[in-house]
Amino acid sequence: KTKHHQNINTINSFNNLTNTMTNPQLEQALTRTDEFLAKYPSLFQYETLKVLEEKTGFNKVYFFVLFSLLTGTTIYFIGGAKLVTDLVSFIYPAYASFKAIDSPDQNDDTQWLTYWVVFSFVTLMESILSFVIQWIPFYFFIKVAFFVWLYHPHFLGAGLVYSQILRPHIVPYLKSFAEDGQTVQKKSQ
């Protein structure tokens, strides 16, 4: 009787897995991810993923997710959490900054210049306060979330950090420093 119940439980578990795999939300996520991958075929090796899908019968998005997880895990084991957070806080913003330089729109220039000012300030503070940071649990996860918040188009937190923290507290000192520098320069002439 117990073995029979175990077999039924195994079958029920498989049925639950199958139902999860045919979930409409999952299907929608797979479709949206596939459309995203198709937009950038050379970046995501779309043709290679299609060949894998044809040969195995598994959706190409699963291979993309698996490859992404393996790559992320490898990067983590090579350089640790710091490397992962540095890549997250640098790669996309650098790419978007290159695009902004070539675009006629001034708003994206302001966004990315502001991001890099905040990025530099946070990096400097992180170096100065490294002895404190080691005691903050999950610091690198918090840092990733913070940097994504800074540059994500929905939030654009860099502008908020600049206008609410850096401009009122740092910019006055920079102006004073610049004025002192001009005074020294005039005296030396």
Coordinates of C-alpha atoms in Angstrom, one line a residue:
K1 CA 0.0 0.0 0.0
T2 CA 2.8 2.4 0.8
K3 CA 4.6 1.7 -2.4
H4 CA 1.4 2.3 -4.3
H5 CA 0.9 5.7 -2.6
Q6 CA 4.5 6.6 -3.4
N7 CA 3.9 5.8 -7.1
I8 CA 0.7 7.9 -7.1
N9 CA 2.5 10.8 -5.4
T10 CA 5.2 10.6 -8.0
I11 CA 2.6 10.7 -10.8
N12 CA 0.9 13.7 -9.1
S13 CA 4.2 15.5 -8.7
F14 CA 4.9 15.0 -12.4
N15 CA 1.4 16.2 -13.3
N16 CA 2.0 19.3 -11.1
L17 CA 5.2 20.0 -12.9
T18 CA 3.5 19.6 -16.3
N19 CA 0.7 22.0 -15.2
T20 CA 3.3 24.5 -14.0
M21 CA 5.0 24.3 -17.4
T22 CA 1.8 25.0 -19.2
N23 CA 0.9 27.9 -17.0
P24 CA -0.4 30.9 -19.1
Q25 CA 1.8 33.3 -17.2
L26 CA 4.9 31.1 -17.9
E27 CA 3.9 30.9 -21.6
Q28 CA 3.6 34.6 -21.8
A29 CA 7.0 35.1 -20.1
L30 CA 8.5 32.6 -22.5
T31 CA 7.0 34.4 -25.5
R32 CA 8.1 37.9 -24.3
T33 CA 11.6 36.6 -23.6
D34 CA 11.8 34.9 -27.0
E35 CA 10.7 38.2 -28.7
F36 CA 13.4 40.0 -26.8
L37 CA 16.0 37.5 -27.8
A38 CA 14.9 37.8 -31.4
K39 CA 15.4 41.6 -31.3
Y40 CA 19.1 41.1 -30.7
P41 CA 20.0 37.9 -32.6
S42 CA 23.7 38.3 -32.8
L43 CA 24.1 39.3 -29.1
F44 CA 22.1 36.3 -27.8
Q45 CA 23.1 33.8 -30.5
Y46 CA 19.5 33.3 -31.5
E47 CA 20.2 31.0 -34.4
T48 CA 22.2 28.7 -32.1
L49 CA 19.4 28.7 -29.6
K50 CA 16.9 27.8 -32.4
V51 CA 19.1 24.8 -33.4
L52 CA 19.2 23.6 -29.8
E53 CA 15.4 23.9 -29.6
E54 CA 14.9 21.9 -32.8
K55 CA 17.4 19.2 -31.7
T56 CA 16.1 18.8 -28.2
G57 CA 12.4 19.9 -28.3
F58 CA 13.0 22.2 -25.4
N59 CA 12.1 25.9 -25.7
K60 CA 15.2 28.0 -26.6
V61 CA 14.4 30.4 -23.7
Y62 CA 15.2 27.6 -21.3
F63 CA 18.7 27.3 -22.9
F64 CA 19.2 31.0 -22.6
V65 CA 18.2 31.0 -18.9
L66 CA 20.5 28.0 -18.3
F67 CA 23.4 29.7 -20.1
S68 CA 22.8 33.0 -18.2
L69 CA 22.7 31.2 -14.8
L70 CA 25.9 29.2 -15.7
T71 CA 27.6 32.4 -16.8
G72 CA 26.5 34.3 -13.7
T73 CA 27.6 31.5 -11.5
T74 CA 31.0 31.3 -13.2
I75 CA 31.5 35.0 -12.9
Y76 CA 30.5 34.8 -9.2
F77 CA 33.0 32.0 -8.5
I78 CA 35.8 33.8 -10.4
G79 CA 35.4 37.2 -9.0
G80 CA 32.9 37.0 -6.2
A81 CA 30.0 39.2 -5.4
K82 CA 32.0 42.3 -5.9
L83 CA 32.7 41.5 -9.6
V84 CA 29.0 40.7 -10.2
T85 CA 27.9 44.0 -8.7
D86 CA 30.6 45.9 -10.5
L87 CA 29.5 44.4 -13.8
V88 CA 25.8 45.1 -13.1
S89 CA 26.6 48.7 -12.2
F90 CA 28.9 49.3 -15.2
I91 CA 28.0 47.3 -18.3
Y92 CA 24.5 48.6 -19.1
P93 CA 25.2 52.1 -18.0
A94 CA 28.3 52.3 -20.2
Y95 CA 26.3 50.9 -23.1
A96 CA 23.5 53.4 -22.6
S97 CA 26.0 56.2 -22.2
F98 CA 27.6 55.4 -25.5
K99 CA 24.1 55.5 -27.1
A100 CA 23.3 58.8 -25.3
I101 CA 26.5 60.5 -26.6
D102 CA 25.4 59.8 -30.2
S103 CA 21.7 60.7 -29.7
P104 CA 20.4 64.3 -30.3
D105 CA 18.3 64.1 -27.1
Q106 CA 19.7 66.0 -24.1
N107 CA 17.7 64.2 -21.5
D108 CA 19.5 61.0 -21.8
D109 CA 22.8 62.8 -21.6
T110 CA 21.7 64.4 -18.3
Q111 CA 20.5 61.0 -17.0
W112 CA 23.8 59.2 -17.7
L113 CA 26.1 62.1 -16.6
T114 CA 24.1 62.2 -13.4
Y115 CA 24.4 58.4 -13.0
W116 CA 28.2 58.5 -13.4
V117 CA 28.5 61.3 -10.8
V118 CA 26.4 59.3 -8.3
F119 CA 28.3 56.1 -9.3
S120 CA 31.7 57.9 -8.6
F121 CA 30.5 59.2 -5.3
V122 CA 29.2 55.8 -4.1
T123 CA 32.4 54.1 -5.3
L124 CA 34.5 56.7 -3.4
M125 CA 32.4 56.3 -0.2
E126 CA 32.6 52.6 -0.5
S127 CA 36.4 52.8 -0.6
I128 CA 36.5 55.2 2.4
L129 CA 34.0 53.2 4.4
S130 CA 35.2 49.7 3.5
F131 CA 35.6 48.7 7.1
V132 CA 31.9 49.4 7.8
I133 CA 30.7 47.8 4.6
Q134 CA 32.1 44.4 5.6
W135 CA 29.6 44.3 8.5
I136 CA 26.5 45.0 6.4
P137 CA 24.7 41.7 5.7
F138 CA 23.9 41.1 2.0
Y139 CA 25.7 44.3 1.1
F140 CA 26.4 43.3 -2.5
F141 CA 22.7 42.4 -3.1
I142 CA 21.7 45.8 -1.7
K143 CA 24.3 47.4 -3.9
V144 CA 23.0 45.7 -7.1
A145 CA 19.5 46.7 -6.3
F146 CA 20.6 50.3 -5.6
F147 CA 22.5 50.7 -8.8
V148 CA 19.7 49.1 -10.9
W149 CA 17.3 51.6 -9.2
L150 CA 19.7 54.4 -10.1
Y151 CA 19.6 53.6 -13.9
H152 CA 16.4 51.8 -14.5
P153 CA 14.2 53.8 -16.9
H154 CA 11.2 53.4 -14.6
F155 CA 12.9 54.9 -11.6
L156 CA 15.9 57.0 -12.7
G157 CA 17.0 57.2 -9.1
A158 CA 20.3 58.9 -10.0
G159 CA 18.5 62.1 -10.6
L160 CA 16.8 61.9 -7.2
V161 CA 20.1 61.1 -5.4
Y162 CA 21.8 64.0 -7.1
S163 CA 19.0 66.6 -6.5
Q164 CA 18.2 65.5 -2.9
I165 CA 21.7 64.6 -1.6
L166 CA 24.6 65.6 -3.7
R167 CA 23.5 69.0 -5.0
P168 CA 22.5 70.4 -1.6
H169 CA 25.4 68.9 0.4
I170 CA 28.3 68.5 -2.0
V171 CA 28.0 71.2 -4.7
P172 CA 28.4 74.1 -2.3
Y173 CA 31.8 72.8 -1.3
L174 CA 32.8 72.3 -5.0
K175 CA 31.8 75.9 -5.7
S176 CA 33.9 77.1 -2.7
F177 CA 36.8 74.9 -3.9
A178 CA 36.5 76.3 -7.4
E179 CA 36.5 79.9 -6.1
D180 CA 39.5 79.2 -3.9
G181 CA 41.3 77.8 -7.0
Q182 CA 40.5 80.9 -9.0
T183 CA 41.8 83.1 -6.2
V184 CA 45.1 81.2 -6.1
Q185 CA 45.4 81.3 -9.9
K186 CA 44.8 85.1 -9.9
K187 CA 47.4 85.7 -7.1
S188 CA 50.0 83.6 -9.0
Q189 CA 49.6 85.8 -12.2

